[in-house]
mmCIF file of C-alpha atoms and ligand atoms in Angstrom:
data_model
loop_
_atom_site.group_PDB
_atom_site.id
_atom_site.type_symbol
_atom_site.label_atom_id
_atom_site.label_comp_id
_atom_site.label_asym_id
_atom_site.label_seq_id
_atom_site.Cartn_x
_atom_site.Cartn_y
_atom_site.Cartn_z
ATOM 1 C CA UNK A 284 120.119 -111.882 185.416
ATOM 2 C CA UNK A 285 117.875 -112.409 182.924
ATOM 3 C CA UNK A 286 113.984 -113.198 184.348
ATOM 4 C CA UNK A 287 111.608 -115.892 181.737
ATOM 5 C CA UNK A 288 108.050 -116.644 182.184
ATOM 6 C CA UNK A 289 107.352 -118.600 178.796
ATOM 7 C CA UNK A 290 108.971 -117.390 175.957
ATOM 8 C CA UNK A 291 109.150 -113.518 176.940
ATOM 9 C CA UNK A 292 111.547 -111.780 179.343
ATOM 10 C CA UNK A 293 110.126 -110.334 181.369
ATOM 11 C CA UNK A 294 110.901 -107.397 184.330
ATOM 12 C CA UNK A 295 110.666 -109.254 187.778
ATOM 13 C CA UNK A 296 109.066 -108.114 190.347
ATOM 14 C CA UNK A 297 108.972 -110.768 193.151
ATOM 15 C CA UNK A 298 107.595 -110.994 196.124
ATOM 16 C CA UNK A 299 109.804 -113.052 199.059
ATOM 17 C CA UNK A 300 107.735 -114.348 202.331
ATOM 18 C CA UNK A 301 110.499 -114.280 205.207
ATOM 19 C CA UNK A 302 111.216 -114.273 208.927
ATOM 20 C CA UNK A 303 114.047 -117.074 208.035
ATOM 21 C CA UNK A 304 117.674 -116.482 207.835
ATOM 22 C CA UNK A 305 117.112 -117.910 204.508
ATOM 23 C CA UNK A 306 114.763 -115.658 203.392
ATOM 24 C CA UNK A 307 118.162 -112.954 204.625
ATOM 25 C CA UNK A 308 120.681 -114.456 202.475
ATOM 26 C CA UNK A 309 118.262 -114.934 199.549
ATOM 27 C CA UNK A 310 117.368 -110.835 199.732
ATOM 28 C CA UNK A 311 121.005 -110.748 199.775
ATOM 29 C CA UNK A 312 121.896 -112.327 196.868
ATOM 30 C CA UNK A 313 118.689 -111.275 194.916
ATOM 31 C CA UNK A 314 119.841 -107.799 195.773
ATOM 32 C CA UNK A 315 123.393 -108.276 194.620
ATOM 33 C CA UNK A 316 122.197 -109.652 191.142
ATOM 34 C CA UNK A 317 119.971 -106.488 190.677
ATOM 35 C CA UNK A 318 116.351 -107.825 191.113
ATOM 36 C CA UNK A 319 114.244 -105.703 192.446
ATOM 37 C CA UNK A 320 111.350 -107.204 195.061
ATOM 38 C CA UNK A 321 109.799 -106.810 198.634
ATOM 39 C CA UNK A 322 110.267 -109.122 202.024
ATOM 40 C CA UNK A 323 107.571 -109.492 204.107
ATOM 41 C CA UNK A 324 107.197 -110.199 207.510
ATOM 42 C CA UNK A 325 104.765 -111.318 209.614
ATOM 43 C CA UNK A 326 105.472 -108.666 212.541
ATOM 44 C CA UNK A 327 106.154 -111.055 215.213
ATOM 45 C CA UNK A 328 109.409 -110.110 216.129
ATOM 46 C CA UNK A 329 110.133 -106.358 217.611
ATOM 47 C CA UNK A 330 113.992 -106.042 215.603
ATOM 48 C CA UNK A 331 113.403 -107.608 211.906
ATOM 49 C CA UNK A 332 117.062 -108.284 210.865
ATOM 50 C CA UNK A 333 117.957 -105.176 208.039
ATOM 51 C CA UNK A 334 117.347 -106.269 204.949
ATOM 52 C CA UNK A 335 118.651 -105.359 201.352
ATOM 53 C CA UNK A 336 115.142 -105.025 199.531
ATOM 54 C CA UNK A 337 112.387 -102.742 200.495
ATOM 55 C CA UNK A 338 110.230 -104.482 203.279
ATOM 56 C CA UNK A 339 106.623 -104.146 204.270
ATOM 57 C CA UNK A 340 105.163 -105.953 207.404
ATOM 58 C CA UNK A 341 102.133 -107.856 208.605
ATOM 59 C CA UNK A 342 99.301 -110.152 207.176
ATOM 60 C CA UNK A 343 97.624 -109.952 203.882
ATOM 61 C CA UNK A 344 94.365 -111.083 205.035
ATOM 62 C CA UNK A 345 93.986 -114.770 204.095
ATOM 63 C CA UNK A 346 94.581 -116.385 200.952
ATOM 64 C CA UNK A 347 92.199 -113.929 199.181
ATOM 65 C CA UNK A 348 94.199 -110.896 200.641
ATOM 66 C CA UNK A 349 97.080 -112.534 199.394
ATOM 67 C CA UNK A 350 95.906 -113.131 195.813
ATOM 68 C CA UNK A 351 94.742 -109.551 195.919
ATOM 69 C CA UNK A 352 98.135 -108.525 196.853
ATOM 70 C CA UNK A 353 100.055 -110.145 193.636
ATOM 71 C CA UNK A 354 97.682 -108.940 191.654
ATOM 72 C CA UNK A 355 97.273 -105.192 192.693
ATOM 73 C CA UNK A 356 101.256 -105.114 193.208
ATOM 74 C CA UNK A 357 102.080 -107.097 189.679
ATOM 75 C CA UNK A 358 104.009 -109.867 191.595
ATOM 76 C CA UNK A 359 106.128 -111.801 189.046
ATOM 77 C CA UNK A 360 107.101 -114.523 191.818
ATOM 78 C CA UNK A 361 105.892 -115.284 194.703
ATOM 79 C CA UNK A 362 109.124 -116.823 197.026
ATOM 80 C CA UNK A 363 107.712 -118.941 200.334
ATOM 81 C CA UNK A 364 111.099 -117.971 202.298
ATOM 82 C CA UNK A 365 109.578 -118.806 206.078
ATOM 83 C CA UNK A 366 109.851 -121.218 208.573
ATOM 84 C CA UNK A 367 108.859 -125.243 207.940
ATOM 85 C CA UNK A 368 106.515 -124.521 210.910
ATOM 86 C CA UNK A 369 104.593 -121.487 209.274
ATOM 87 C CA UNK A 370 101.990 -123.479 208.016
ATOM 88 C CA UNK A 371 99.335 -121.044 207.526
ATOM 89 C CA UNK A 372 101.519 -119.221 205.170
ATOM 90 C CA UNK A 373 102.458 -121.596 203.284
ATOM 91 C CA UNK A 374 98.826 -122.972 202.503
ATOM 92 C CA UNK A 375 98.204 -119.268 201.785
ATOM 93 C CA UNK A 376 100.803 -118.901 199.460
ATOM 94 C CA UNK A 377 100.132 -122.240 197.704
ATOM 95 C CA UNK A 378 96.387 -121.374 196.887
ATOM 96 C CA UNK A 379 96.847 -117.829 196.398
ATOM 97 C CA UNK A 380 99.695 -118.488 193.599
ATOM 98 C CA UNK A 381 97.007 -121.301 192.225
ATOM 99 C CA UNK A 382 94.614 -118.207 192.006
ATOM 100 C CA UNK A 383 96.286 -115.537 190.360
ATOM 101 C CA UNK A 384 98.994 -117.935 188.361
ATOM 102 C CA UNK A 385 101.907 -116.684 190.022
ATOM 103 C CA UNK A 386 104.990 -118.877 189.869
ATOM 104 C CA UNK A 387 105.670 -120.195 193.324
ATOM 105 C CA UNK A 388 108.667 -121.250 194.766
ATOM 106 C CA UNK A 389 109.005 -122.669 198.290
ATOM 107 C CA UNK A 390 112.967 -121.871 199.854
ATOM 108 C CA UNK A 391 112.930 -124.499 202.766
ATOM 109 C CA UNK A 392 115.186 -126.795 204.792
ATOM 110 C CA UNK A 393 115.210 -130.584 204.773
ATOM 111 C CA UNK A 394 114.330 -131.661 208.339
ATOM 112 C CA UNK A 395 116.708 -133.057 211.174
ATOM 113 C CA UNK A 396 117.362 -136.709 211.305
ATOM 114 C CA UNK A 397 118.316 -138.219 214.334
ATOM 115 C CA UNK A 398 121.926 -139.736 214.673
ATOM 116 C CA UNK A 399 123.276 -142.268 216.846
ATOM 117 C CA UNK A 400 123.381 -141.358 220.402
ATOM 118 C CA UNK A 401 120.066 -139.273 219.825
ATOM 119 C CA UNK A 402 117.014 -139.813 222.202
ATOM 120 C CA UNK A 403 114.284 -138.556 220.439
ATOM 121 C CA UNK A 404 110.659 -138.503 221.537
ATOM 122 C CA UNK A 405 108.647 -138.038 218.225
ATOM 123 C CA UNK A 406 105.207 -136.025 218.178
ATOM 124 C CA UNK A 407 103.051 -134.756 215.486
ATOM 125 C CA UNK A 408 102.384 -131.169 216.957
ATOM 126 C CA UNK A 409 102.452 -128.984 220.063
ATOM 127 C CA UNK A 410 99.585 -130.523 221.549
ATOM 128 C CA UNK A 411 101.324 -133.570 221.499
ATOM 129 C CA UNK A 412 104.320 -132.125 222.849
ATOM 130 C CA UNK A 413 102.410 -130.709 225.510
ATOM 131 C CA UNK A 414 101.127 -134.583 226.475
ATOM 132 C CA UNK A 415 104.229 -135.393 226.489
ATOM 133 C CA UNK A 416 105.364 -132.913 228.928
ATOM 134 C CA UNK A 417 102.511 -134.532 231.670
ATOM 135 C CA UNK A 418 105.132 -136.076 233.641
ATOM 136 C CA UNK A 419 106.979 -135.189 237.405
ATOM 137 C CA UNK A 420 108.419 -131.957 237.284
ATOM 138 C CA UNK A 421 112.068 -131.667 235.837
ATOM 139 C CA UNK A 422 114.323 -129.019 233.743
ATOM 140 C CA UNK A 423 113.371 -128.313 230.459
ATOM 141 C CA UNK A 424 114.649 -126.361 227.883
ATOM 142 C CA UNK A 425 111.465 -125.078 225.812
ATOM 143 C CA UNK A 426 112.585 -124.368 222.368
ATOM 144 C CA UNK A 427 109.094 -123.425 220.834
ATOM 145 C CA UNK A 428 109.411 -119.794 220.742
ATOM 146 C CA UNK A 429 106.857 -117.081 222.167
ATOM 147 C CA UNK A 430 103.678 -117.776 220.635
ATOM 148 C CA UNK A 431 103.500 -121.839 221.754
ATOM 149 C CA UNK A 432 104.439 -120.798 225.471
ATOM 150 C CA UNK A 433 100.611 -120.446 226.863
ATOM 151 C CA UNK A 434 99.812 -123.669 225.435
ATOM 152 C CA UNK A 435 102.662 -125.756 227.702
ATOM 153 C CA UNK A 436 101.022 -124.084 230.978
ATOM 154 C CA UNK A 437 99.073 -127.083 231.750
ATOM 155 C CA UNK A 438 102.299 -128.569 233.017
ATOM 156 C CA UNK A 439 103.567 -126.070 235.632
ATOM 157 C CA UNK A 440 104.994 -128.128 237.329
ATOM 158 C CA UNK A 441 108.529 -128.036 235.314
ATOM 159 C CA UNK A 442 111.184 -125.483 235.350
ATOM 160 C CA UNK A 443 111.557 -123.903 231.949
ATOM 161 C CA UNK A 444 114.043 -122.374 230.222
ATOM 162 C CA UNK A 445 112.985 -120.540 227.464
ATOM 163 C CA UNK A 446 115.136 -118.697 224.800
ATOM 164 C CA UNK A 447 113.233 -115.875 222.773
ATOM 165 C CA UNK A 448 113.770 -113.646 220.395
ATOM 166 C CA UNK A 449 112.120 -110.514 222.356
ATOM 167 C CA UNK A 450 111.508 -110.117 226.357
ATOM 168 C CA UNK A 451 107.935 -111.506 226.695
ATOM 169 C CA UNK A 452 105.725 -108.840 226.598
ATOM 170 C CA UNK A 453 103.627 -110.559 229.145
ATOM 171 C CA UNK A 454 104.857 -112.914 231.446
ATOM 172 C CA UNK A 455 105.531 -117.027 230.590
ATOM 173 C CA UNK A 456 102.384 -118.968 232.268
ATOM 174 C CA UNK A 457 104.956 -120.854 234.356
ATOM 175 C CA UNK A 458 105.772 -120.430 238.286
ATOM 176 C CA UNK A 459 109.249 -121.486 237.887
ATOM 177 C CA UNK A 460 111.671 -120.194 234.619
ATOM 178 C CA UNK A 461 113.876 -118.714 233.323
ATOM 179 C CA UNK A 462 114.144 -116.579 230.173
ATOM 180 C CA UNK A 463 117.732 -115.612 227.813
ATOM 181 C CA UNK A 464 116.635 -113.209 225.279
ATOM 182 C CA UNK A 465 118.912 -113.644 221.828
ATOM 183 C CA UNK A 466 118.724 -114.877 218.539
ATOM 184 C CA UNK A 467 120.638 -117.618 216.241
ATOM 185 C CA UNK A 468 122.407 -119.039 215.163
ATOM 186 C CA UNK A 469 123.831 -120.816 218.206
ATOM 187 C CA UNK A 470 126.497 -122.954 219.171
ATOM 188 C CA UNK A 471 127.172 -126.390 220.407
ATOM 189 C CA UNK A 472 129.740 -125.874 222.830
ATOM 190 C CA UNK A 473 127.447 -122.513 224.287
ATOM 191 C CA UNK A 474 124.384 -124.563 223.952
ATOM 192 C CA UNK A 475 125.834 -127.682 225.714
ATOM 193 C CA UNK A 476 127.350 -124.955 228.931
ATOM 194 C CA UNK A 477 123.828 -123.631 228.584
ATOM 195 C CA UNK A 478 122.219 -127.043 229.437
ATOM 196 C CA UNK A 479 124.521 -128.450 231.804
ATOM 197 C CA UNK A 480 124.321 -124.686 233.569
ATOM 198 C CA UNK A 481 120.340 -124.959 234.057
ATOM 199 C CA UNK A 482 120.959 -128.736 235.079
ATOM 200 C CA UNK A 483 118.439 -129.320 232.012
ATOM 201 C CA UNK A 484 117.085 -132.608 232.068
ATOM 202 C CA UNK A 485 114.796 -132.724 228.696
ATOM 203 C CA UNK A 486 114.503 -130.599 225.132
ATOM 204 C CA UNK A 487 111.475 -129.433 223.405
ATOM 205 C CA UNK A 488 112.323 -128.464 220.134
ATOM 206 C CA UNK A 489 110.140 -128.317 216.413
ATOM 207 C CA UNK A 490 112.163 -130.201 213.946
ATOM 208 C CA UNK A 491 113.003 -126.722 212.314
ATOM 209 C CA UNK A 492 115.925 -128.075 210.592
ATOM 210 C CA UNK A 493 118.939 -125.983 208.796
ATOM 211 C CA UNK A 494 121.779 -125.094 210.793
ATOM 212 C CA UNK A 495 121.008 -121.827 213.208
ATOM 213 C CA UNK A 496 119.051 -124.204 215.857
ATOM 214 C CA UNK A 497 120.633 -127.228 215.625
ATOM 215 C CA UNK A 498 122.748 -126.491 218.276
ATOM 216 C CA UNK A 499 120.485 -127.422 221.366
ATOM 217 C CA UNK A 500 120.180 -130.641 219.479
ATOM 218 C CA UNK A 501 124.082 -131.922 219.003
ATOM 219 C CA UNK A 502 124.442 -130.921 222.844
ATOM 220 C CA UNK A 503 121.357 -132.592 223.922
ATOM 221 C CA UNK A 504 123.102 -135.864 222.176
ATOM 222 C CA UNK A 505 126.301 -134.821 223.384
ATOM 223 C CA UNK A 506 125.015 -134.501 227.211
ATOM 224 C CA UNK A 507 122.922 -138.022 226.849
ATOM 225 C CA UNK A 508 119.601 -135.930 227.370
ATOM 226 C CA UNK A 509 115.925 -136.700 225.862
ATOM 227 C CA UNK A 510 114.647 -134.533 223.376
ATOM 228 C CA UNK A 511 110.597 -134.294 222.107
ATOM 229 C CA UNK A 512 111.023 -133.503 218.773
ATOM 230 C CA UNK A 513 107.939 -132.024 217.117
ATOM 231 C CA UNK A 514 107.443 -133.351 213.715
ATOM 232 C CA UNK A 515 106.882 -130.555 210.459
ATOM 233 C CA UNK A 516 103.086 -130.047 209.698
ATOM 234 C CA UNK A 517 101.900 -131.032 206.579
ATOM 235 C CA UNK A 518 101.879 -128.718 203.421
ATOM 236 C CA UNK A 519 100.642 -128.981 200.098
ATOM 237 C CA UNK A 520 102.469 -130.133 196.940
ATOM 238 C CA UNK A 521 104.473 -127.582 196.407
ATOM 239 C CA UNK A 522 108.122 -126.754 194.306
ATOM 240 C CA UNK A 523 111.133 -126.720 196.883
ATOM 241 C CA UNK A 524 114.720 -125.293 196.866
ATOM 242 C CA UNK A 525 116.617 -126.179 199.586
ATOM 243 C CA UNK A 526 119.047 -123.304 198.914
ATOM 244 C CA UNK A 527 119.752 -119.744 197.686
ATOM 245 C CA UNK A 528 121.198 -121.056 193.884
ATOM 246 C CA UNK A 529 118.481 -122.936 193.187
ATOM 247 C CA UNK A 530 116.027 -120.080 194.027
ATOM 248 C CA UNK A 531 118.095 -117.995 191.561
ATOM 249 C CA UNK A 532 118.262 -120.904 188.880
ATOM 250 C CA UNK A 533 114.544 -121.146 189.587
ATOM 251 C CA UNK A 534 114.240 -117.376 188.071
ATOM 252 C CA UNK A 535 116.889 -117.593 185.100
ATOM 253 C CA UNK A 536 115.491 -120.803 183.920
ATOM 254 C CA UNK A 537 112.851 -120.394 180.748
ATOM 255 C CA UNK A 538 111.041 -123.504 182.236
ATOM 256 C CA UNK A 539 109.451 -122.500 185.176
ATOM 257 C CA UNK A 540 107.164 -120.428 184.599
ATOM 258 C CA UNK A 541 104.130 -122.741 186.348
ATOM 259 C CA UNK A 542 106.151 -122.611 189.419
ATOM 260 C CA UNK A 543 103.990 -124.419 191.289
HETATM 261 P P1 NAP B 255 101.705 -118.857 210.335
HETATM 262 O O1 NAP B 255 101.016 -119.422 211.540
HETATM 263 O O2 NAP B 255 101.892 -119.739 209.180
HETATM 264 O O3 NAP B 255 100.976 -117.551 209.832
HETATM 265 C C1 NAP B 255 99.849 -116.979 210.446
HETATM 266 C C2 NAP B 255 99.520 -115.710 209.700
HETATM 267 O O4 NAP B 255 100.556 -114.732 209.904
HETATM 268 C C3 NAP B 255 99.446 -115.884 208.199
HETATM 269 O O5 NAP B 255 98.218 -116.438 207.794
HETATM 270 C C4 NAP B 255 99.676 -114.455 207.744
HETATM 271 O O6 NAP B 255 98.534 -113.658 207.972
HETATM 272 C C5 NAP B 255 100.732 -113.973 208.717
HETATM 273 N N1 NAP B 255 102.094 -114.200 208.207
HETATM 274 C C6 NAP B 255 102.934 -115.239 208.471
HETATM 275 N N2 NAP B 255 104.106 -115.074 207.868
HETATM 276 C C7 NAP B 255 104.015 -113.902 207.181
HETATM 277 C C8 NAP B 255 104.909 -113.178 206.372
HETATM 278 N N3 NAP B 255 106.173 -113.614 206.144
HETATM 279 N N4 NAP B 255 104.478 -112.011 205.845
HETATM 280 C C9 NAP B 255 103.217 -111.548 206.075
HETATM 281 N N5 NAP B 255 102.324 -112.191 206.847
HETATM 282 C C10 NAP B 255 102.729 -113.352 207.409
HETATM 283 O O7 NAP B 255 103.139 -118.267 210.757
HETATM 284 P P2 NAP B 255 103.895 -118.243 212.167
HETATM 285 O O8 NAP B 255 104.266 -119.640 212.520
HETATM 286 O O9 NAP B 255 103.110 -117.413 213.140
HETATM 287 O O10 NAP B 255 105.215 -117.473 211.760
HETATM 288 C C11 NAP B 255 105.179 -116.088 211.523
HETATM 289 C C12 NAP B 255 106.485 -115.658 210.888
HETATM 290 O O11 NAP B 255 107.562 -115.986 211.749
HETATM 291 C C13 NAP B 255 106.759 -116.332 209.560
HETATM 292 O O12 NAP B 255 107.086 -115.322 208.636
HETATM 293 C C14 NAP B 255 107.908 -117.274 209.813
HETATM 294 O O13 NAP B 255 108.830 -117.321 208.721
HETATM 295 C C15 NAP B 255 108.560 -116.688 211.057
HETATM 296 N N6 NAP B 255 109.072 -117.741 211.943
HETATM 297 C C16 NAP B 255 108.238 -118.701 212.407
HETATM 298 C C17 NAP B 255 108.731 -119.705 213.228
HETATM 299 C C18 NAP B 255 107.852 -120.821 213.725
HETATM 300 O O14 NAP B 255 108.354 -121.693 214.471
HETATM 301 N N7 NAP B 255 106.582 -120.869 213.360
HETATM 302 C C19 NAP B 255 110.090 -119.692 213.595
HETATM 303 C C20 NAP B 255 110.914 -118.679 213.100
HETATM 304 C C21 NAP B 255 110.398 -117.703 212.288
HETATM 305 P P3 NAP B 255 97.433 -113.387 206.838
HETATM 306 O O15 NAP B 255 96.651 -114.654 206.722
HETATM 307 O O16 NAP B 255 96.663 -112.230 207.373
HETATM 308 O O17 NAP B 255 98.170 -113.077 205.570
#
């Protein structure tokens, strides 16, 4: 694949933020085309999935450690591969590409819509969702993942179950749960014996979107049960690819070199 930025070819170098299993199949395919780059990772999770590029892990340091990053590492393109809820991230990645004039490129999902026979609850963050959770006790499936679990422990009075990458390296703030280690993508038909197994009587979910997690979702519809959906925070104007070809007609194309 030939790489423009202007008028020149240039050699890429590009740097992909990930922890998605988009950011996976992009390294993938980035890999099989011959580009050379790194993924990054946060360092939340204990098993990274094996990538096909070289990988380095943890923070930058803010937006400035970022912007000191592309610059000391000659970063051709910087590739926001993470999760709609990574927020931080993505503001970083926004203002550090601003900085140094690095072409951005955000690989994202569109978000969930709800369908007929959905019961959706919606709220604006985990906060929210927490309010919302202020109620007698019930069964709840808490789909939030490990670092949001401290904040629901003002409700104790529910039972959760919670699904997590990792065993929780200390234990869930709640009296009565029940924790299934594993990792997506999931299944309707598992998700829905899940449910009806833990006599689950309400969701919690971020509206992630894609495909891996939607599964809690179709069998919360399919099993008539409420769901608090928590809506995507807000990011900054920003270009978006909502899959792996048009990251990679992103690179080849001689017009995008601004890339943000
Ligand atoms: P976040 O709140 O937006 O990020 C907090 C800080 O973590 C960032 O400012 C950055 O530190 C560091 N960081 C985040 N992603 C990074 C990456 N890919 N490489 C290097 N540093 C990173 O992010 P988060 O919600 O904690 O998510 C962390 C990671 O988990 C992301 O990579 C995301 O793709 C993945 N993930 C998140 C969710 C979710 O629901 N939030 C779900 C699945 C996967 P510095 O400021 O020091 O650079």
């Amino acid at each position: 694949m030939i790489v423009t930025h202007g008028a020149s070819a240039i050699t890429p170098n590009l740097l992909i933020l990930g922890g998605t299993t988009e950011a996976t199949a992009l390294c993938r395919a980035l890999a099989d085309t011959g580009l050379t780059g790194t993924v990054s990772f946060a360092g939340r999770v204990d098993r990274p999935v094996r990538q096909p590029l070289p990988q380095r892990v943890g923070g930058f340091g803010g937006v400035q450690g970022l912007a000191d990053y592309l610059k000391a590492k000659k970063i051709t393109h910087l590739i926001d591969a993470t999760h709609p809820f990574a927020s931080q991230m993505s503001r970083n990645a926004v203002e550090a590409a601003l900085l140094t004039d690095t072409p951005l490129i955000a690989l994202t999902r569109a978000p969930w819509a709800a369908q007929d026979g959905d019961n959706w609850r919606h709220v604006p963050d985990i906060a929210a969702a927490v309010a919302a959770l202020d109620r007698p006790a019930c069964n709840v499936l808490l789909a939030v993942g490990r670092m949001h679990l401290d904040d629901f422990a003002p409700n104790p009075q529910h039972h959760y179950l919670l699904r997590l990458v990792d065993p929780p390296k200390t234990p869930p703030p709640f009296p009565r749960h029940d924790v299934i280690v594993d990792r997506g993508p999931f299944r309707e038909d598992s998700d829905r014996e899940l449910m009806e197994a833990h006599e689950i009587d309400l969701v919690v979910s971020k509206n992630s979107g894609g495909t891996g997690a939607y599964a809690k979702i179709a069998a919360a519809r399919a099993l008539g049960l409420p769901v608090v959906m928590i809506d995507r925070p807000a990011l900054p104007d920003r270009r978006e690819a909502f899959d792996v070809a048009e990251v990679m007609d992103w690179l080849s194309h001689p017009g995008t070199e601004r890339g943000v």
